[in-house]
Amino acid sequence: MTVLKTSVLVLDCAEPEPLARFYAELLDATSGPAPGDGELFLVTGSAGVVVLGIRRDPAHVPAAWPPPEDAQQTHLRILVAADSLDEAEREAVALGARPVAAQEDGTRLDNRTTLRRYTDPAGHAFVLAAVREAPLVQP
């Protein structure tokens, strides 16, 4: 018998509640403390599916940007309909996201028509990535 499992990406930060609210507003979701765990907040999307966890880590140090050469850092990729990319960017910045400048050496140059880079209020990297089709299927 297989045990039912699920997974969720968890971001560490010093203050999880405001960061959970940031992502809940950005993703049109809700946020709240995880049952029985005062250090973890959950961002929950439609149909009650947890899409992201935010965990308290008082010693959290944000990742460096640009990353050191040859470094691979985790980032969150948020899919957005191509014709809504500018609006999604305005929403993210209004909520506290900070745009990240692309490097000019050609290796990490953003194509602003399809990809926009940011850090969230706690310093985690994320991108808004344009997709041709609607990124979500509505129930």
Backbone as numpy.savetxt, mean C-alpha at the origin, in Angstrom:
# Nx Ny Nz CAx CAy CAz Cx Cy Cz
-6.54 -34.39 5.07 -7.37 -33.21 5.07 -6.49 -31.97 5.07
-6.79 -31.05 4.21 -6.04 -29.80 4.14 -6.64 -28.78 5.09
-5.78 -28.11 5.82 -6.21 -27.07 6.74 -6.43 -25.79 5.93
-7.57 -25.13 6.14 -7.83 -23.87 5.45 -6.83 -22.83 5.89
-6.30 -22.08 4.93 -5.31 -21.06 5.21 -5.59 -19.84 4.36
-5.07 -18.73 4.79 -5.09 -17.51 3.99 -3.81 -16.76 4.32
-3.51 -15.76 3.54 -2.33 -14.95 3.84 -2.68 -13.49 3.66
-1.91 -12.66 4.30 -2.10 -11.22 4.19 -0.73 -10.57 4.36
-0.48 -9.54 3.58 0.73 -8.75 3.72 0.57 -7.88 4.95
1.59 -7.88 5.81 1.56 -7.06 7.03 2.70 -6.06 6.97
2.36 -4.79 7.17 3.35 -3.73 7.23 3.60 -3.38 8.69
4.86 -3.21 9.06 5.20 -2.79 10.41 5.34 -1.27 10.45
4.97 -0.67 11.57 5.15 0.76 11.77 4.99 1.07 13.25
5.37 2.27 13.66 5.29 2.65 15.07 3.84 2.85 15.51
3.00 3.41 14.66 1.61 3.72 15.00 0.68 3.07 13.98
0.17 1.86 14.24 -0.60 1.14 13.23 -1.99 1.71 12.95
-2.65 2.28 13.92 -4.02 2.73 13.69 -4.13 3.81 12.62
-3.32 4.89 12.67 -3.45 5.89 11.60 -3.03 5.35 10.22
-2.05 4.47 10.18 -1.64 3.91 8.89 -2.72 2.99 8.34
-3.39 2.24 9.21 -4.51 1.39 8.76 -5.64 2.27 8.20
-5.91 3.41 8.85 -6.94 4.33 8.33 -6.53 4.89 6.96
-5.23 5.23 6.80 -4.73 5.73 5.51 -5.05 4.72 4.40
-4.68 3.45 4.60 -4.91 2.45 3.57 -6.40 2.13 3.40
-7.15 2.16 4.48 -8.60 1.92 4.36 -9.24 3.00 3.50
-8.87 4.25 3.71 -9.44 5.32 2.88 -8.95 5.23 1.44
-7.67 4.93 1.26 -7.11 4.83 -0.09 -7.75 3.69 -0.87
-8.05 2.58 -0.20 -8.58 1.40 -0.87 -10.10 1.27 -0.75
-10.76 2.30 -0.22 -12.21 2.28 -0.01 -12.60 1.04 0.78
-11.93 0.87 1.91 -12.12 -0.29 2.77 -12.40 0.20 4.19
-12.37 -0.70 5.15 -12.52 -0.35 6.55 -11.29 -0.84 7.30
-11.10 -0.31 8.51 -9.97 -0.77 9.32 -10.40 -0.89 10.77
-9.68 -1.72 11.50 -9.95 -1.89 12.92 -8.97 -2.87 13.52
-8.95 -2.93 14.84 -8.01 -3.85 15.50 -8.37 -5.30 15.22
-7.34 -6.11 15.11 -7.55 -7.55 14.92 -8.07 -8.13 16.22
-9.05 -9.03 16.15 -9.57 -9.63 17.38 -8.47 -10.33 18.16
-8.33 -9.97 19.43 -7.37 -10.64 20.30 -5.93 -10.25 20.09
-5.64 -9.22 19.29 -4.26 -8.82 19.04 -4.20 -7.29 19.01
-3.81 -6.69 20.10 -3.75 -5.23 20.20 -2.65 -4.59 19.40
-1.76 -5.38 18.84 -0.65 -4.84 18.05 -0.93 -4.85 16.55
-2.03 -5.45 16.13 -2.32 -5.63 14.70 -3.65 -4.98 14.35
-3.64 -4.18 13.29 -4.86 -3.61 12.73 -5.06 -4.20 11.35
-6.31 -4.44 10.98 -6.63 -5.06 9.71 -7.37 -4.08 8.81
-7.03 -4.10 7.53 -7.75 -3.35 6.51 -8.59 -4.38 5.77
-9.89 -4.17 5.79 -10.83 -5.15 5.27 -11.60 -4.57 4.10
-11.58 -5.28 2.97 -12.27 -4.84 1.76 -13.68 -5.39 1.70
-14.22 -5.38 0.49 -15.59 -5.85 0.29 -15.69 -7.32 0.67
-16.85 -7.72 1.05 -17.16 -9.10 1.46 -16.36 -9.54 2.68
-15.84 -8.57 3.45 -15.14 -8.91 4.69 -13.78 -9.54 4.50
-13.17 -9.42 3.33 -11.87 -10.02 3.06 -10.77 -9.08 3.54
-9.87 -9.59 4.38 -8.75 -8.79 4.86 -7.76 -8.63 3.71
-7.40 -7.39 3.41 -6.50 -7.12 2.30 -5.10 -6.69 2.75
-4.99 -6.25 4.02 -3.71 -5.75 4.50 -3.72 -5.73 6.02
-2.59 -6.03 6.62 -2.44 -5.91 8.07 -1.40 -4.85 8.38
-1.60 -4.15 9.48 -0.65 -3.13 9.93 -0.31 -3.47 11.39
0.97 -3.73 11.66 1.39 -4.21 12.99 2.28 -3.19 13.68
2.06 -3.03 14.99 2.87 -2.10 15.78 4.27 -2.66 15.98
5.26 -1.85 15.64 6.67 -2.15 15.90 7.32 -0.84 16.30
7.45 -0.59 17.61 8.00 0.70 18.06 9.40 0.98 17.53
10.14 -0.04 17.13 11.51 0.15 16.62 11.57 0.20 15.10
10.41 0.31 14.43 10.38 0.31 12.96 11.20 1.45 12.37
12.01 1.12 11.37 12.78 2.10 10.62 12.34 2.00 9.17
11.82 3.10 8.58 11.37 3.04 7.19 12.50 2.64 6.24
12.14 1.99 5.16 13.11 1.61 4.13 13.69 2.86 3.48
14.89 2.75 2.95 15.55 3.87 2.27 15.03 4.00 0.85
14.90 5.24 0.37 14.54 5.47 -1.02 15.36 6.62 -1.55
16.00 6.49 -2.68 15.97 5.27 -3.48 16.71 4.15 -2.75
16.34 2.90 -3.06 16.99 1.79 -2.36 18.46 1.70 -2.73
19.27 1.19 -1.82 20.68 0.98 -2.15 20.81 0.10 -3.39
21.89 0.26 -4.12 22.08 -0.52 -5.34 21.93 -2.01 -5.07
21.24 -2.71 -5.96 20.99 -4.14 -5.90 20.07 -4.56 -4.75
19.45 -3.61 -4.07 18.53 -3.97 -2.99 17.16 -4.30 -3.57
16.50 -5.23 -2.97 15.13 -5.55 -3.35 14.25 -5.29 -2.15
13.39 -4.30 -2.28 12.50 -3.95 -1.19 11.08 -4.30 -1.58
10.33 -4.74 -0.61 8.92 -5.04 -0.84 8.16 -3.74 -1.02
7.18 -3.75 -1.91 6.29 -2.61 -2.04 4.89 -3.13 -2.34
3.93 -2.31 -2.06 2.54 -2.63 -2.33 2.19 -2.05 -3.70
1.59 -2.85 -4.56 1.15 -2.39 -5.88 -0.36 -2.30 -5.85
-0.87 -1.09 -6.05 -2.30 -0.86 -6.06 -2.74 -0.66 -7.50
-3.61 -1.53 -7.97 -4.06 -1.50 -9.36 -5.20 -0.50 -9.52
-5.10 0.32 -10.57 -6.05 1.40 -10.83 -6.40 1.39 -12.31
-7.66 1.62 -12.63 -8.04 1.75 -14.04 -7.22 2.89 -14.66
-6.70 2.68 -15.85 -5.81 3.64 -16.50 -6.40 5.05 -16.56
-7.69 5.16 -16.81 -8.30 6.49 -16.92 -8.56 7.14 -15.57
-8.23 6.45 -14.48 -8.42 6.99 -13.13 -7.11 7.24 -12.40
-5.98 7.08 -13.09 -4.68 7.19 -12.43 -4.45 8.57 -11.82
-4.78 9.64 -12.54 -4.58 10.98 -12.00 -5.45 11.21 -10.76
-6.69 10.76 -10.81 -7.59 10.91 -9.66 -7.09 10.10 -8.47
-6.60 8.88 -8.71 -6.06 8.05 -7.63 -4.84 8.71 -7.01
-4.03 9.35 -7.84 -2.85 10.05 -7.31 -3.28 11.21 -6.41
-4.26 11.99 -6.84 -4.74 13.10 -6.01 -5.27 12.59 -4.67
-6.02 11.49 -4.69 -6.55 10.91 -3.45 -5.41 10.48 -2.53
-4.42 9.77 -3.07 -3.31 9.26 -2.27 -2.55 10.41 -1.61
-2.25 11.45 -2.38 -1.49 12.58 -1.85 -2.32 13.33 -0.80
-3.61 13.49 -1.05 -4.48 14.17 -0.08 -4.54 13.41 1.25
-4.40 12.09 1.20 -4.44 11.27 2.41 -3.09 11.23 3.14
-2.02 11.75 2.50 -0.72 11.78 3.16 0.39 11.03 2.46
0.12 10.46 1.29 1.19 9.78 0.54 2.19 10.82 0.04
3.44 10.42 -0.04 4.48 11.31 -0.54 5.02 10.75 -1.86
4.93 11.54 -2.94 5.48 11.07 -4.21 6.99 10.86 -4.10
7.48 9.86 -4.81 8.91 9.55 -4.84 9.42 9.86 -6.23
10.48 10.64 -6.30 11.05 10.99 -7.60 11.74 9.78 -8.22
11.56 9.61 -9.51 12.21 8.53 -10.24 13.68 8.88 -10.46
14.52 7.87 -10.52 15.92 8.09 -10.82 16.05 8.41 -12.30
16.98 9.26 -12.63 17.15 9.69 -14.02 18.13 8.83 -14.80
18.71 7.81 -14.19 19.70 7.00 -14.90 19.07 6.00 -15.85
17.76 5.97 -15.93 17.08 5.08 -16.86 16.73 3.72 -16.28
17.32 3.34 -15.15 17.05 2.03 -14.61 15.75 1.98 -13.83
15.35 3.08 -13.28 14.12 3.10 -12.49 13.26 4.30 -12.85
13.33 4.74 -14.06 12.56 5.91 -14.48 11.09 5.54 -14.60
10.24 6.25 -13.87 8.80 6.00 -13.93 8.24 6.42 -15.27
7.35 5.63 -15.80 6.52 6.04 -16.92 5.23 6.52 -16.27
5.09 7.81 -16.08 3.98 8.36 -15.29 2.62 8.09 -15.91
2.59 7.57 -17.10 1.30 7.23 -17.69 0.80 5.87 -17.20
1.68 5.05 -16.64 1.27 3.72 -16.19 1.66 3.40 -14.76
2.58 4.17 -14.15 3.10 3.83 -12.83 3.49 5.10 -12.09
3.06 5.19 -10.82 3.42 6.33 -9.97 3.90 5.77 -8.63
5.05 6.26 -8.15 5.67 5.76 -6.92 5.44 6.72 -5.74
5.23 6.13 -4.54 4.99 6.92 -3.34 5.56 6.21 -2.13
5.57 6.93 -1.02 5.71 6.30 0.29 4.47 6.68 1.08
4.02 5.76 1.93 2.87 6.04 2.78 3.34 6.90 3.96
2.45 7.34 4.84 2.86 8.20 5.95 3.92 7.58 6.88
4.06 6.26 6.89 5.08 5.61 7.73 6.35 5.27 6.94
6.39 5.62 5.65 7.59 5.41 4.85 7.64 4.16 4.01
6.57 3.34 3.96 6.55 2.14 3.12 6.32 2.53 1.66
7.01 1.86 0.77 6.86 2.13 -0.66 5.60 1.49 -1.21
4.92 2.22 -2.08 3.81 1.64 -2.84 3.72 2.35 -4.17
3.08 1.68 -5.12 2.88 2.28 -6.44 1.40 2.20 -6.80
0.98 3.18 -7.58 -0.30 3.11 -8.27 0.03 2.67 -9.67
-0.51 1.55 -10.10 -0.20 0.98 -11.40 -1.46 0.93 -12.26
-1.41 1.54 -13.43 -2.55 1.55 -14.33 -2.73 0.20 -15.00
-3.99 -0.21 -15.08 -4.35 -1.42 -15.80 -5.43 -1.06 -16.82
-5.47 -1.78 -17.92 -6.44 -1.48 -18.98 -7.86 -1.79 -18.57
-8.04 -2.89 -17.88 -9.38 -3.32 -17.47 -9.59 -2.89 -16.03
-10.83 -2.82 -15.60 -11.12 -2.48 -14.22 -10.39 -3.44 -13.29
-9.67 -2.94 -12.28 -8.86 -3.82 -11.43 -9.67 -4.69 -10.48
-10.89 -4.34 -10.23 -11.69 -5.11 -9.28 -12.99 -5.58 -9.92
-13.39 -6.74 -9.52 -14.70 -7.24 -9.96 -15.68 -6.94 -8.85
-16.72 -6.21 -9.16 -17.72 -5.86 -8.17 -18.69 -7.03 -8.01
-19.08 -7.35 -6.74 -20.01 -8.45 -6.52 -21.39 -8.12 -7.06
